[in-house]
CSV table of C-alpha atoms in Angstrom, one decimal:
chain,number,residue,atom,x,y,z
A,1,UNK,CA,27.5,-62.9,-26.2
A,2,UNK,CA,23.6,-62.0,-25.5
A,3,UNK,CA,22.8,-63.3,-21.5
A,4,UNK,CA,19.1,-64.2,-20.9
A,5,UNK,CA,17.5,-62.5,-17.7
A,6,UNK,CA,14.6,-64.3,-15.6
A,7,UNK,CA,13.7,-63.1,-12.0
A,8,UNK,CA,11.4,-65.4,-10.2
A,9,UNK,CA,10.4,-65.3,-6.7
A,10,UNK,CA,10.2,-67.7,-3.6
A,11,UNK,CA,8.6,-71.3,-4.9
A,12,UNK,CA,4.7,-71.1,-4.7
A,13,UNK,CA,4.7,-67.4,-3.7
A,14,UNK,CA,4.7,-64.2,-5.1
A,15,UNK,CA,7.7,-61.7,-5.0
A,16,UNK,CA,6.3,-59.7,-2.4
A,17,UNK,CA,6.2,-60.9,1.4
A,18,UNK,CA,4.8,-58.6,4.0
A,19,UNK,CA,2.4,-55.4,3.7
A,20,UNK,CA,3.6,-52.2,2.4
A,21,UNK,CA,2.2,-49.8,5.2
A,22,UNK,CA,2.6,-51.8,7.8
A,23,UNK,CA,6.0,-52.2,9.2
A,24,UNK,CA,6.2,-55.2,11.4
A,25,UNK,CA,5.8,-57.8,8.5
A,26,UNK,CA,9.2,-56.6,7.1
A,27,UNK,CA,7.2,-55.8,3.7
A,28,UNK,CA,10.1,-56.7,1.2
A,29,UNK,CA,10.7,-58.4,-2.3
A,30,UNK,CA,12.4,-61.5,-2.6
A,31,UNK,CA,13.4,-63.7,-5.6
A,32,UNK,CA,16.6,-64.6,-7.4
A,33,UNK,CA,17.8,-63.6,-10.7
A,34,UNK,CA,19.0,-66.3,-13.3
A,35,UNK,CA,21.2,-65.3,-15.4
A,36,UNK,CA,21.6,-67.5,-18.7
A,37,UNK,CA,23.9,-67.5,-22.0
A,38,UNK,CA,20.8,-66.6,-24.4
A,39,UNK,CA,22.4,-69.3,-27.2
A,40,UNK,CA,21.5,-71.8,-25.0
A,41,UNK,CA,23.2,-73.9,-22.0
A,42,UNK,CA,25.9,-75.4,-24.1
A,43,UNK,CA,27.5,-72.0,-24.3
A,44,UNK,CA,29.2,-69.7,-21.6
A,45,UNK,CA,28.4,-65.9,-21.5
A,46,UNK,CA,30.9,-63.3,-19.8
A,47,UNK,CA,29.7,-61.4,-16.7
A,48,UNK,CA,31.3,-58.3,-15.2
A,49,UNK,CA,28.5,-57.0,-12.6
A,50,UNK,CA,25.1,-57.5,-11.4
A,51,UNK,CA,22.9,-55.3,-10.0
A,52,UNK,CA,19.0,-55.1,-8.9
A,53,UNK,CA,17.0,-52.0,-7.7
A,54,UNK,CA,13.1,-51.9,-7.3
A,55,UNK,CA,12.3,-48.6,-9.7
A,56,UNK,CA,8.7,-46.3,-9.2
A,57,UNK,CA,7.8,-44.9,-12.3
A,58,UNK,CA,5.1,-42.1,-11.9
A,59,UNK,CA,3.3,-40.0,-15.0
A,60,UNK,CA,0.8,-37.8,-15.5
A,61,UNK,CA,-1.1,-36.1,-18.3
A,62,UNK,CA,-4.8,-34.3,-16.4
A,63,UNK,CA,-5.9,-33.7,-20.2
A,64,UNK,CA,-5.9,-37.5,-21.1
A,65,UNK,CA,-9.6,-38.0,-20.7
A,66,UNK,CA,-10.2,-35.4,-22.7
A,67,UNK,CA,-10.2,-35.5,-26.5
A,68,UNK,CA,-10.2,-32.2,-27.5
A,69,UNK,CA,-7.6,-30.8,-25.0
A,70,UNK,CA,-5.1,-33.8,-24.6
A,71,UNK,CA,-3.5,-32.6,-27.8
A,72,UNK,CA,-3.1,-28.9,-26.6
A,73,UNK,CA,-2.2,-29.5,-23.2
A,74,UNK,CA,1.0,-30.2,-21.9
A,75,UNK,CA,2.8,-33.4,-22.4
A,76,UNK,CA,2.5,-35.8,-20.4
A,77,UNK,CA,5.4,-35.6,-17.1
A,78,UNK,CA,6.9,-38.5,-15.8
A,79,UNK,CA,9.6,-39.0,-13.1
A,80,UNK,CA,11.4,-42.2,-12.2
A,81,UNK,CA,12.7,-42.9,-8.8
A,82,UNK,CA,14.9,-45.9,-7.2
A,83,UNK,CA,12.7,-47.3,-3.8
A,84,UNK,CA,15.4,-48.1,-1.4
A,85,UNK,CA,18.6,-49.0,-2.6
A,86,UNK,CA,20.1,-51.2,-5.4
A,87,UNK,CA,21.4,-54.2,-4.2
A,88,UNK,CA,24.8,-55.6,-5.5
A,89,UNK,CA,24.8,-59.3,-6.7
A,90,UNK,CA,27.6,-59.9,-7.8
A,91,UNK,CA,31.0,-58.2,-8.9
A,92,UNK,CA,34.0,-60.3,-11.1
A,93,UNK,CA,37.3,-60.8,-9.0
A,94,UNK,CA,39.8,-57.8,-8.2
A,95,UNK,CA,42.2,-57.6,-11.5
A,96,UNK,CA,39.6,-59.7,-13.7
A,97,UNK,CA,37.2,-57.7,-16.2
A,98,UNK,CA,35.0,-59.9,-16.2
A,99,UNK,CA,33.9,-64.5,-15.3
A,100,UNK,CA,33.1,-66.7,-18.2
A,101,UNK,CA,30.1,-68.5,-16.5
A,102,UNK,CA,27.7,-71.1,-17.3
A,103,UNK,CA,24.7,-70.0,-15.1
A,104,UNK,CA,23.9,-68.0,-12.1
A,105,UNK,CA,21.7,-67.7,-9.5
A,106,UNK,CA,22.0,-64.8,-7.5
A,107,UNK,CA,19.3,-64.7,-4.6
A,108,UNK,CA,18.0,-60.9,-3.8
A,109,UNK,CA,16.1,-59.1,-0.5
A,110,UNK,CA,14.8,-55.8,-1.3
A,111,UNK,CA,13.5,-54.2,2.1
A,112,UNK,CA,10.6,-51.8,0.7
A,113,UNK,CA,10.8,-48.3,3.6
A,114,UNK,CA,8.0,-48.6,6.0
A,115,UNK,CA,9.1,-44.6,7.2
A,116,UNK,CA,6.7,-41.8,6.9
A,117,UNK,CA,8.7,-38.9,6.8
A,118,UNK,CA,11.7,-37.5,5.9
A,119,UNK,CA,13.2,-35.4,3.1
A,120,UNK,CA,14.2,-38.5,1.0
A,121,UNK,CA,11.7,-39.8,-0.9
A,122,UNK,CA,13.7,-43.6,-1.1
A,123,UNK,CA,13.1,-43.7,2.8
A,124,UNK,CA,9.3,-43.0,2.1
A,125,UNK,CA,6.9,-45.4,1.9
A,126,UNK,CA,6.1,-46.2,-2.1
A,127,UNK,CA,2.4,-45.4,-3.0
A,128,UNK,CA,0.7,-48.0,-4.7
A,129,UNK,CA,0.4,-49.0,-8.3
A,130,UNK,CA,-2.6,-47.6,-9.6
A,131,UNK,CA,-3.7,-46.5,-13.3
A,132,UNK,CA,-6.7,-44.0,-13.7
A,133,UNK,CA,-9.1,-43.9,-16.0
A,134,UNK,CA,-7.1,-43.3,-19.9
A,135,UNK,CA,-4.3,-42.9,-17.8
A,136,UNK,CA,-4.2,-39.5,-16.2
A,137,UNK,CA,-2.4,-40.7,-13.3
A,138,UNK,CA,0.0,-43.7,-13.3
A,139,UNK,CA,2.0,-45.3,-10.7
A,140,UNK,CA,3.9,-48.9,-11.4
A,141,UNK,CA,7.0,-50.5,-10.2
A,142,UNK,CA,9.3,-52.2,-12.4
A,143,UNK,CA,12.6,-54.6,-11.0
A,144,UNK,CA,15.6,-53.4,-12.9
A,145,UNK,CA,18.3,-55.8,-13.8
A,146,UNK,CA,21.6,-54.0,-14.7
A,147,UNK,CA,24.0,-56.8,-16.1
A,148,UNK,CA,27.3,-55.2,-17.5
A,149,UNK,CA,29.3,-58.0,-19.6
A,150,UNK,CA,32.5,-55.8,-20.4
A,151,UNK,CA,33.4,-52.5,-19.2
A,152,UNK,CA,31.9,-51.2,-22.5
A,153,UNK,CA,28.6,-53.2,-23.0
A,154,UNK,CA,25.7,-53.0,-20.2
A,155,UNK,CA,22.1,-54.0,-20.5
A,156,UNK,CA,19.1,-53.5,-18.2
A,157,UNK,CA,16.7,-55.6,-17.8
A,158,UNK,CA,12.7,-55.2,-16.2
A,159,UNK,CA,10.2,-56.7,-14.4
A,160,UNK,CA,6.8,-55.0,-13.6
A,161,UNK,CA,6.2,-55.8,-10.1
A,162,UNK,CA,2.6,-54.8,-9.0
A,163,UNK,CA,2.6,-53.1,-5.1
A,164,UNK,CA,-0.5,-52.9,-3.1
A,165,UNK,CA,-0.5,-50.7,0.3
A,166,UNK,CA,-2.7,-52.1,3.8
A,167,UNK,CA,-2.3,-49.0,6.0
A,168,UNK,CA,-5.9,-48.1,5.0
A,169,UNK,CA,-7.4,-51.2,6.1
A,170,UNK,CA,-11.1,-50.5,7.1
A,171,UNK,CA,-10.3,-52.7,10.4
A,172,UNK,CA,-7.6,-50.7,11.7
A,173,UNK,CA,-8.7,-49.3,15.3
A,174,UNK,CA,-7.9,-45.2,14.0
A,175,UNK,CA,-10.8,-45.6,11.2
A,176,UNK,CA,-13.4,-46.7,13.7
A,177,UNK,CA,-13.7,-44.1,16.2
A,178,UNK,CA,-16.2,-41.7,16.0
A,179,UNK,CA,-16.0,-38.4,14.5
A,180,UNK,CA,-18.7,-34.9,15.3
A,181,UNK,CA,-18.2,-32.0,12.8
A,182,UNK,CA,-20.5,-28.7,13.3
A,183,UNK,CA,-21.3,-25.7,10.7
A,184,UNK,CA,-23.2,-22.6,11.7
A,185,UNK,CA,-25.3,-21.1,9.3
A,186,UNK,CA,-26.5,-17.2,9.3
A,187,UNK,CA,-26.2,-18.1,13.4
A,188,UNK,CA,-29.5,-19.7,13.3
A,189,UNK,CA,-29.1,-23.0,12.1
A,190,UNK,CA,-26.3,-25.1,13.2
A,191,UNK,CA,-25.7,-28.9,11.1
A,192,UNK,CA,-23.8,-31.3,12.9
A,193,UNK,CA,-22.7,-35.0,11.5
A,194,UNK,CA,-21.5,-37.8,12.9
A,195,UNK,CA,-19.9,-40.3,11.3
A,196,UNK,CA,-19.1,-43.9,12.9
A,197,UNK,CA,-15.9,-44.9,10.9
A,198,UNK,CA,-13.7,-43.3,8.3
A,199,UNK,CA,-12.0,-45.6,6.1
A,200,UNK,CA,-14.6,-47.7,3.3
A,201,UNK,CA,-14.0,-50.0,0.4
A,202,UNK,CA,-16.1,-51.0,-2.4
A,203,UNK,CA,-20.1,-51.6,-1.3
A,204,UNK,CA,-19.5,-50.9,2.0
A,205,UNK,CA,-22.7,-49.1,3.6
A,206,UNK,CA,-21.6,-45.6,3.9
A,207,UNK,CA,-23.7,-44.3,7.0
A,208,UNK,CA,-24.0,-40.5,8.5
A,209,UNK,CA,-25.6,-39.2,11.4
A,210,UNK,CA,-27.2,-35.6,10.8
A,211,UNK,CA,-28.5,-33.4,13.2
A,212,UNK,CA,-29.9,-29.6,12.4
A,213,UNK,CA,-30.3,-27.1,15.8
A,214,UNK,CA,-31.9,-23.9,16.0
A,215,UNK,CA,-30.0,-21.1,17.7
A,216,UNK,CA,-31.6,-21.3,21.4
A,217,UNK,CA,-30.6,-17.4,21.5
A,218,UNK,CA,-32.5,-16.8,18.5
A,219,UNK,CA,-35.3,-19.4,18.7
A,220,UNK,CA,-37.8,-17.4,16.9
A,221,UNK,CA,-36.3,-16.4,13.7
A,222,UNK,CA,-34.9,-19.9,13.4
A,223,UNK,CA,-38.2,-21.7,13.7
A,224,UNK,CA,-39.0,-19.8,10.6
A,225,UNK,CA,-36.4,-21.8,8.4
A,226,UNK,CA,-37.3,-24.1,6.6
A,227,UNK,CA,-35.4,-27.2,5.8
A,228,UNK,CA,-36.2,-28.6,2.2
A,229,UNK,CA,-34.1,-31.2,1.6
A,230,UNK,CA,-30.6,-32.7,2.9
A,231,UNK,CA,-28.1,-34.7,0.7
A,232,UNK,CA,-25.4,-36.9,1.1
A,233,UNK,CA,-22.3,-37.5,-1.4
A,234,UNK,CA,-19.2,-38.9,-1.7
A,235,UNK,CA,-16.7,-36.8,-3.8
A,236,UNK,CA,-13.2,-38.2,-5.2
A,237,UNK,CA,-10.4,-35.0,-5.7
A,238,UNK,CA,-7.7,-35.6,-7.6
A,239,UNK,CA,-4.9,-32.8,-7.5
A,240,UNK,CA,-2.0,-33.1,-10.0
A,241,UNK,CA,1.4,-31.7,-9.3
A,242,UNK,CA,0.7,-31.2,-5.9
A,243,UNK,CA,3.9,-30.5,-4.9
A,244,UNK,CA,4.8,-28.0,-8.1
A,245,UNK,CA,4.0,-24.2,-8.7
A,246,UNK,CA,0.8,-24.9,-11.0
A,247,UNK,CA,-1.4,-27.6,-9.5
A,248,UNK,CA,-5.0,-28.3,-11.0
A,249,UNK,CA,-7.7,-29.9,-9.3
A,250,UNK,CA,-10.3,-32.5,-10.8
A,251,UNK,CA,-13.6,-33.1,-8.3
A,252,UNK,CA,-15.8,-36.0,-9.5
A,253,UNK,CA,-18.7,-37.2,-7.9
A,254,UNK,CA,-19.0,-40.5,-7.4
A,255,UNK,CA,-22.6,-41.0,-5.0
A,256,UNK,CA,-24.9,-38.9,-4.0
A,257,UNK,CA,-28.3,-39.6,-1.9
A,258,UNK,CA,-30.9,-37.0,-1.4
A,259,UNK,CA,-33.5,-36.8,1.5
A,260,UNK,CA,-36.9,-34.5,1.0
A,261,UNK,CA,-37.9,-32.7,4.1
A,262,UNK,CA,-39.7,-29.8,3.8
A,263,UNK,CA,-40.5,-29.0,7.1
A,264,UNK,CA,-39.7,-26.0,9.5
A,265,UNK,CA,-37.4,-25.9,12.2
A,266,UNK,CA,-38.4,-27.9,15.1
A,267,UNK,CA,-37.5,-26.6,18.7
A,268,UNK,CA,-35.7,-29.5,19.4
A,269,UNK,CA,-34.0,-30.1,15.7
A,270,UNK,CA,-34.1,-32.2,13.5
A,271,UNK,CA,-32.7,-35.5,13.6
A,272,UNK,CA,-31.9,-37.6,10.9
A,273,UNK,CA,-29.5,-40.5,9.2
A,274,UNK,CA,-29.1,-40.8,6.0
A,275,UNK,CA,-27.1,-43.4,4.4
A,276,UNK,CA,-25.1,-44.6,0.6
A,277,UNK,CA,-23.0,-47.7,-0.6
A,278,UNK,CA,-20.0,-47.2,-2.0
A,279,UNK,CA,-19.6,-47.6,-5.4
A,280,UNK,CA,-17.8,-50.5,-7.2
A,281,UNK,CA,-16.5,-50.9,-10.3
A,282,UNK,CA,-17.4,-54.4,-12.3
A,283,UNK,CA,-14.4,-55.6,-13.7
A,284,UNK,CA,-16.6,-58.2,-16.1
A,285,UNK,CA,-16.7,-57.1,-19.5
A,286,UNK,CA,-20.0,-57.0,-22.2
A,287,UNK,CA,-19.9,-60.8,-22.1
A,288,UNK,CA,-19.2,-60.9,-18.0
A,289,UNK,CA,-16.0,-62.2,-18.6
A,290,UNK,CA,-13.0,-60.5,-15.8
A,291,UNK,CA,-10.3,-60.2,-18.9
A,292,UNK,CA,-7.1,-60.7,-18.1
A,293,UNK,CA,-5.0,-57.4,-16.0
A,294,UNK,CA,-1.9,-55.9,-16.8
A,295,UNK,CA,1.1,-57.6,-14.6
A,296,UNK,CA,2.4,-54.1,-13.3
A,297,UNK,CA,-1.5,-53.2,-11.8
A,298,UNK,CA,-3.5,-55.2,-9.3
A,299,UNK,CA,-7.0,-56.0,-10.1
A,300,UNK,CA,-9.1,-53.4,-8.2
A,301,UNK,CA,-13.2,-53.1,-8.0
A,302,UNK,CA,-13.3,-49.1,-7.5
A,303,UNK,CA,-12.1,-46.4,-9.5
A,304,UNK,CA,-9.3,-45.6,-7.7
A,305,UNK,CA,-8.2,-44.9,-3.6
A,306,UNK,CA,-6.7,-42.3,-0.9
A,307,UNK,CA,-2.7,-42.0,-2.5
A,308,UNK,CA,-0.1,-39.6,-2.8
A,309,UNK,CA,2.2,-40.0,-5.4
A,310,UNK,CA,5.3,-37.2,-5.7
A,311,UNK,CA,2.8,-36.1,-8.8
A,312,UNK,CA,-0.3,-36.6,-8.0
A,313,UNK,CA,-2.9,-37.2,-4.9
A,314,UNK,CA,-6.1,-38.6,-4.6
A,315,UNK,CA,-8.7,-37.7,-1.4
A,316,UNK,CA,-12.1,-38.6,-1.0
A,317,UNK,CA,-15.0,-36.5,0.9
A,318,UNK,CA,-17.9,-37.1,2.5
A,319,UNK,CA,-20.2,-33.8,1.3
A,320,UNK,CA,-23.2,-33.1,3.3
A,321,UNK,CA,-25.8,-30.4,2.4
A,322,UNK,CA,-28.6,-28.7,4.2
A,323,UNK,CA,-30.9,-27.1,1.7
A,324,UNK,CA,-32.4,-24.1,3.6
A,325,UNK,CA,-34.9,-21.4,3.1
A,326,UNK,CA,-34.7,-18.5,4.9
A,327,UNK,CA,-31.1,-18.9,5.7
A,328,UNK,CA,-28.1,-19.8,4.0
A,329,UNK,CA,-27.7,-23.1,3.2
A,330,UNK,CA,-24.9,-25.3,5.2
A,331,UNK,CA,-21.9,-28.2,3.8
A,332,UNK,CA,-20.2,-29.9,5.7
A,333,UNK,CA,-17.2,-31.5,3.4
A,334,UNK,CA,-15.3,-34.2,5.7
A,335,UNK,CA,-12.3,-36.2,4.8
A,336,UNK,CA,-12.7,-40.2,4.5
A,337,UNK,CA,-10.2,-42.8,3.8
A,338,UNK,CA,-11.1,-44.9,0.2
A,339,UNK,CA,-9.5,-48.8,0.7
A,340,UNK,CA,-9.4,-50.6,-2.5
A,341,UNK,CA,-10.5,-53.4,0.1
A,342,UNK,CA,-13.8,-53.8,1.1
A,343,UNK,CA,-14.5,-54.6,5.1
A,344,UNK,CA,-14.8,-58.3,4.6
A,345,UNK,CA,-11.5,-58.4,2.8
A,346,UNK,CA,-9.7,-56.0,5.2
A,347,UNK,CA,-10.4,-58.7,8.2
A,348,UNK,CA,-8.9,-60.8,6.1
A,349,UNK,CA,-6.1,-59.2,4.9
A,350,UNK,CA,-5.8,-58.0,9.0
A,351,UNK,CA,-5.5,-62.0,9.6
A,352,UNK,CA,-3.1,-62.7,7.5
A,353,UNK,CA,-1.4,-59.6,8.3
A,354,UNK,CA,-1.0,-60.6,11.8
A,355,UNK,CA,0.8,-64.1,10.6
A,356,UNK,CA,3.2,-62.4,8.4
A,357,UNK,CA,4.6,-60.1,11.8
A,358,UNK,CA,5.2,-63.4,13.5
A,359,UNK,CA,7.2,-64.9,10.5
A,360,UNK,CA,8.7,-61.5,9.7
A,361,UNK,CA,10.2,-61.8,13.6
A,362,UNK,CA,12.3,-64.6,12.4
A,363,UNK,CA,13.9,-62.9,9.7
A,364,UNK,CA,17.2,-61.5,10.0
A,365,UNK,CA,17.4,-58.0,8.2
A,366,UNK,CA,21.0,-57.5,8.2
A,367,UNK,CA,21.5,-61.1,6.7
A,368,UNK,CA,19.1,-62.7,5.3
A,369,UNK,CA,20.4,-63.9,1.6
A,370,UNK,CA,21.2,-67.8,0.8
A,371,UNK,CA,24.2,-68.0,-1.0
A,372,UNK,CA,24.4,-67.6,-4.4
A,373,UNK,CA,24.9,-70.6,-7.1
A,374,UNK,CA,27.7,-69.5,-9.7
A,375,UNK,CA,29.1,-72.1,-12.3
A,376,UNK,CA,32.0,-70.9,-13.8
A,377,UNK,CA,33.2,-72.1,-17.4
A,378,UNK,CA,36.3,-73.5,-15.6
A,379,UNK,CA,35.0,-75.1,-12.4
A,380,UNK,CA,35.3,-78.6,-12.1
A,381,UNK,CA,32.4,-80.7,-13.1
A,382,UNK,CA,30.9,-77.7,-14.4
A,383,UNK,CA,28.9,-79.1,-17.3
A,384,UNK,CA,27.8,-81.8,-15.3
A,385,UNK,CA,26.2,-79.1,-12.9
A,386,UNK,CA,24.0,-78.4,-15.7
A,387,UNK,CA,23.0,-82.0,-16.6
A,388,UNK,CA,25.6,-82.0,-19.7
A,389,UNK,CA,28.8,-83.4,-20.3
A,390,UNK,CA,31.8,-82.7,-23.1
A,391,UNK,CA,31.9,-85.6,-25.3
A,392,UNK,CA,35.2,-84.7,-27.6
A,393,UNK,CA,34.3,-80.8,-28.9
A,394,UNK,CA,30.6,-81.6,-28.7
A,395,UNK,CA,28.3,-80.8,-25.5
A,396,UNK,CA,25.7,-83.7,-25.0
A,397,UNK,CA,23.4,-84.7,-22.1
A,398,UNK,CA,24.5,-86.6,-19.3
A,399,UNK,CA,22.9,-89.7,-18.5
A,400,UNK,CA,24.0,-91.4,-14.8
């Protein structure tokens, strides 16, 4: 007989408790599974083994945005990976194939890795979901119920399962210290940039500190340059297959801010700061609507965010360029960190992230599952458990 399959989390939470990235809340999923004759409670279903696992699905097809080549290119690649480990729930008696049962309710922990590095990519921690634009990258999460009945008839069963990741929180302490990068051009000119932090989310003010120096050794042929204009941009680089033989590269550009100048080289340099918000991206549709998102993707206002999948990885640059005459002209093309969190949101999410590492103190990792509630065809009262009763051959509801 068919069983029906519903995983629900804690009451008036989600399934996921904690912070993937950030390993003192014990990020994990929680839940139970309830496993129900599909007929309908007055029947019983038979149950050999149940099993949960948090799967990460990852595709990619580069030439999906494209019409004319996404039918030439290769297909698209996928790979599917178990995060952790699967989690046993429940296995029928020694010398029994399988229980008749009424219901269960088998409560689950799934500890999502908080390690870095290692070989084994279970022991990594999972990238977050994310879907890019027509779907040239995808990475979702999906909770796998394997329920084998007899030893011939299995059935899985999934749940998308949306994961977000907070180790690029604007307001960590690493993304605000300052950082000085210097280029030499034609050893006359040398552009220097300072920027004040390093992580940003959507319409955050992205500001840069630019200084241009003359050569002090060659003073007199770099007071002949002339500097016509600087610009600023932020460029997103998406590189597929990152880890295979043939990776490709896609650089888009997301801002850019341009500052005339047109002056020579002072003695002293040239000081400036020039400055760009981060772009957004409106979720409202044509009638400013927010439609409704797909349950195995957050909701995010930018285009994407710094990942690495196992096929795919996303970095984001700050570009700055010094348009010269009379020497070559300078970039400068510095890493940043892209949170799908703006810095308002981060101190938030820092907050509450602080809360969840108390309570995640409490927890005990090596035991931390309630009991599960079995009713078996056979136990005693059994139908009453389920608020019916046996009245001759016929099931009806109890009444007290």
């Amino acid at each position: 007989m068919a069983v029906q399959v519903r995983v629900s989390g804690p009451p008036n939470s989600n399934y996921l408790v904690g912070y993937p990235g950030i390993s003192a809340t014990l990020p994990r999923i929680e839940g139970k599974v309830e496993v129900r004759p599909a007929p309908g409670p007055a029947s019983c279903v038979t149950v050999s083994l149940v099993t949960i696992a948090l799967i990460r699905r990852e595709t990619i097809h580069p030439s999906a945005d494209s019409v004319t080549k996404k039918h030439l290119a290769a297909p698209r690649k996928e790979i599917t990976d178990i995060v952790g480990k699967e989690m046993l729930l429940f296995r029928s008696p020694a010398g029994k194939e399988f229980e008749r049962v009424l219901s269960m309710d088998l409560p689950f922990v799934l500890f999502i890795p908080v390690g870095r590095g290692g070989e084994e990519i279970a022991r990594r921690v999972p990238p977050a979901s994310l879907s890019l634009h027509s779907r040239t990258a995808e990475t979702y999460y999906e909770l796998v119920v394997t329920v084998q009945q007899t030893h011939q008839e299995q059935r899985k069963y999934a749940f998308p399962v949306p994961i977000s990741r907070y180790d690029t929180l604007s307001t960590f302490g690493m993304f605000n210290r300052p950082e000085t990068v210097e280029k030499v051009s034609d050893h006359l000119v040398t552009l220097g940039i300072n920027l004040p932090r390093r992580s940003y989310g959507p319409l955050d003010p992205v500001s840069v500190y630019i200084k241009l120096s003359p050569n002090p050794d060659w003073i007199a042929k770099a007071k002949r340059v002339t500097i016509q204009k600087i610009t600023i941009a932020v460029e997103e680089e998406i590189t597929y297959n990152h880890e295979g033989d043939e990776p490709s590269k896609k650089v888009n550009r997301l801002a850019k801010q341009t500052q005339a100048v047109g002056i020579k080289m002072p003695e002293a340099g040239y000081l400036t700061n020039l400055g760009l918000v981060y772009p957004a991206k409106d979720l409202r549709d044509a009638d400013g609507i927010v439609p409704r998102g797909k349950p195995a993707f957050p909701m995010y206002t930018v285009t994407g965010f710094t990942t690495t999948g196992s096929l795919y990885k996303i970095e984001y640059f700050i570009v700055v360029k010094a348009h010269l005459t009379g020497a070559k002209d300078i970039t400068i093309r510095q890493p940043i960190v892209v949170c799908p969190l703006d810095h308002a949101d981060c101190k938030e999410e820092m907050d509450a992230a602080k809360q969840a590492a108390k309570d995640a103190a409490h927890v005990n990792a090596d035991n931390p599952l309630p009991a599960p509630t079995i009713v078996r065809l056979h136990d005693r009262n059994a139908w009453n458990s389920l608020g019916l009763t046996m009245v001759g051959n016929q099931c009806r509801l109890l009444i007290e």
